[in-house]
XYZ file of C-alpha atoms in Angstrom:
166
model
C 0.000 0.000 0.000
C 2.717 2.569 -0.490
C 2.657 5.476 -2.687
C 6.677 5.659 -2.149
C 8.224 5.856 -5.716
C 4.747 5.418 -7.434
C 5.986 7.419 -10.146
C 8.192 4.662 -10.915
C 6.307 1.814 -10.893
C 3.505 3.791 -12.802
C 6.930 4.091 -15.355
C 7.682 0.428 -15.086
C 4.083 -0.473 -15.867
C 3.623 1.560 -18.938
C 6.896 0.162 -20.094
C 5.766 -3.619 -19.242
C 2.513 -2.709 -20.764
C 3.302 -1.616 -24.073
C 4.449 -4.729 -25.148
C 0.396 -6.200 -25.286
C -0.083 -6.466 -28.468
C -4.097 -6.253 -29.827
C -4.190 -10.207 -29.719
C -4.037 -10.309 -25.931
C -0.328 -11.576 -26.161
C 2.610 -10.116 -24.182
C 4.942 -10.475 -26.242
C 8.987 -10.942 -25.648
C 10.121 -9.126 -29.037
C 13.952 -9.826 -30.437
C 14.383 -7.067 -32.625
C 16.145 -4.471 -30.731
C 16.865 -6.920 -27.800
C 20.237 -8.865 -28.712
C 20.106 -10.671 -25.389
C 17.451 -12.456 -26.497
C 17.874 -12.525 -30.677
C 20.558 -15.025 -29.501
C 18.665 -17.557 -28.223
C 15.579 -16.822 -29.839
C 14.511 -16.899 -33.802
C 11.847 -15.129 -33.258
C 9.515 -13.403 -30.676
C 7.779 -15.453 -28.169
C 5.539 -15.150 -25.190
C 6.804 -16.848 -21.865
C 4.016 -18.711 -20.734
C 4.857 -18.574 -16.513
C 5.864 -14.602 -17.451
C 2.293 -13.702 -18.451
C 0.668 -15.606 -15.536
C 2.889 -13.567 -13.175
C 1.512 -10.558 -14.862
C -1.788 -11.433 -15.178
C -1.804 -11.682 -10.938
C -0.285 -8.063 -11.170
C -2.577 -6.310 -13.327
C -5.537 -7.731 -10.780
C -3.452 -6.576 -8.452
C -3.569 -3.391 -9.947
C -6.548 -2.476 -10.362
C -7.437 -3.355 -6.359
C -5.122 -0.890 -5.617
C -6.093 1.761 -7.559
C -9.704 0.799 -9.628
C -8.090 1.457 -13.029
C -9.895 0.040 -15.864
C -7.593 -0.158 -17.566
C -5.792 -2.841 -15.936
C -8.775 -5.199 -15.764
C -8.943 -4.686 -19.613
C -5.505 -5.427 -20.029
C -6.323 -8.692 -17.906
C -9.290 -9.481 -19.827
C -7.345 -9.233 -22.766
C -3.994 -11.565 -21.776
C -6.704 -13.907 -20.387
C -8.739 -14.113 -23.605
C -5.182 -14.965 -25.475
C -3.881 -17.791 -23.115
C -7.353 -19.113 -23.338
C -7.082 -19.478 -26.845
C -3.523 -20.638 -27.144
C -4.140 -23.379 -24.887
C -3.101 -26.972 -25.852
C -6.749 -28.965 -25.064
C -6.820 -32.471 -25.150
C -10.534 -33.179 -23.630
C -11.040 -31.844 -20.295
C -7.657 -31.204 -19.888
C -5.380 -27.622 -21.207
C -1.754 -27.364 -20.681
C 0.773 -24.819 -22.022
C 4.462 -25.196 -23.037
C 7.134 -22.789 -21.390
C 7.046 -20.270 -24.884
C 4.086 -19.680 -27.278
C 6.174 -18.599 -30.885
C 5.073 -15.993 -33.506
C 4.670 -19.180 -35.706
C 2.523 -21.278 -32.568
C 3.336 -24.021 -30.679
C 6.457 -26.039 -31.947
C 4.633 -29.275 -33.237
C 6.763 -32.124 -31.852
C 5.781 -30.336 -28.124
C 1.821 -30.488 -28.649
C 1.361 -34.249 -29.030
C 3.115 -35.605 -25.806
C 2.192 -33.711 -22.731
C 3.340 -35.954 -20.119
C 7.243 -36.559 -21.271
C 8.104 -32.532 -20.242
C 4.829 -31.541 -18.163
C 6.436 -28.364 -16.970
C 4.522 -28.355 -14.098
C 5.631 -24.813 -12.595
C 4.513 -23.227 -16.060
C 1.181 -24.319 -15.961
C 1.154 -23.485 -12.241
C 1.592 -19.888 -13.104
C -0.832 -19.929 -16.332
C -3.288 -21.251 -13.662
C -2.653 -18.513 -11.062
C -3.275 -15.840 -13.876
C -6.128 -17.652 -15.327
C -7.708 -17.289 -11.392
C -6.500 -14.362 -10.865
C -8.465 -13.131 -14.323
C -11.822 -15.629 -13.100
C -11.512 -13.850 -9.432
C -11.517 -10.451 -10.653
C -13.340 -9.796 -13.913
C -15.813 -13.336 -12.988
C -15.331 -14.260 -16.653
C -16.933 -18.361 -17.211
C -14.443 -18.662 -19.603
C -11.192 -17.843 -17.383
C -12.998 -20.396 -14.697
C -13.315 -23.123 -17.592
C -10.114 -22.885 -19.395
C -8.855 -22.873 -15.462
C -10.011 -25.811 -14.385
C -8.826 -27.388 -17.331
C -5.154 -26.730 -16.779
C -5.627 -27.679 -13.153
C -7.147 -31.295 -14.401
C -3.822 -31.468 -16.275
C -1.893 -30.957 -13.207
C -3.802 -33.644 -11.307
C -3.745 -36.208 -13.953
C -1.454 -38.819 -12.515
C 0.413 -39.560 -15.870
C 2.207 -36.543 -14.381
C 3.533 -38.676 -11.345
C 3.272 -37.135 -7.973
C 6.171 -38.473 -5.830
C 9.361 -40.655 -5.684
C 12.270 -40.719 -8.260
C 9.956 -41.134 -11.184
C 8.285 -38.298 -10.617
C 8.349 -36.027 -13.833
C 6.889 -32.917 -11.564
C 9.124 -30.322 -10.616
C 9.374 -29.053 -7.478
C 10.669 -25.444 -6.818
C-alpha cells in the first residue's frame, strides 16, 4: 500500500505494458533486444511470465480501480485461453508460445516434459483473471489446466516423478 516511488512503478508499468499487443499476447520481441535474438529466432511469449503478470494487473486495479488494468487482464486472459493446448477436459501450455505457434513435436506428448511450474503460473493468472473480472471462460479454461496438473500420468512423488518441485 505505499505510494513511495509510485511514479516509478507507474513508469515500469507503462513500459511492461506496451508490449500487449491487440491479440491479448505479451509479447517478448527480439528485434532491438540482442540478449534475447541469440537464443531466440523469433519473438515469443513466456508462458509462466504472463501468468505472473496477469496476478499483477488484478493486483492493480485493487489498488487503484483502473480500468484499464482489468482490460488489459481481460485481454492476456482471452489470449492464453485461446492458445491453450486442449486435449478433452484437460489444457496445458508449453514454457514459450512462438510468432509461428506451438512447436509441433511439443503439442502431441504432454506428459514426457509436463512443466509443471509453467502451468502453475498460467493457472494462477487464469484465477486471478476468473476472481476479478468473474469471466466463465477464465474459470473453464482454469479448471482445465488444473485437471492437467492432477492427472497422474504426471507422477506425484518418488524418483519417477516427472513434476518439478521449486
Amino acid at each position: 500500500g505505499s505510494t513511495q516511488n509510485g511514479d516509478i512503478a507507474q513508469n515500469i508499468m507503462e513500459g511492461i505494458t506496451r508490449d500487449i499487443e491487440n491479440d491479448g499476447m505479451w509479447w517478448l520481441k527480439t528485434k532491438g533486444c540482442p540478449w534475447r535474438a541469440e537464443t531466440c529466432r523469433q519473438d515469443l511469449v513466456d508462458i509462466a511470465a504472463s501468468g505472473r503478470f496477469m496476478v499483477a494487473l488484478a493486483d492493480w486495479n485493487r489498488y487503484d480501480n483502473d480500468p484499464r488494468w482489468l482490460s488489459m487482464l481481460d485481454h492476456m486472459g482471452l489470449a492464453l485461453a485461446r492458445i491453450a493446448i486442449q486435449q478433452g477436459d484437460q489444457a496445458f501450455y508449453n514454457n514459450s508460445y512462438l510468432r509461428s505457434g506451438w512447436p509441433a513435436s511439443r503439442e502431441s506428448s504432454p506428459y514426457e516434459n509436463p512443466e509443471i511450474y509453467v502451468n502453475g503460473y498460467a493457472l494462477r493468472g487464469l484465477t486471478a483473471w476468473y476472481a476479478t473480472s468473474g469471466d466463465k471462460q477464465a474459470l473453464k479454461i482454469a479448471q482445465k489446466v488444473a485437471r492437467y496438473m492432477q492427472n497422474p500420468a504426471l507422477g506425484t512423488h518418488g524418483p519417477e516423478s516427472k513434476r518439478e518441485v521449486g
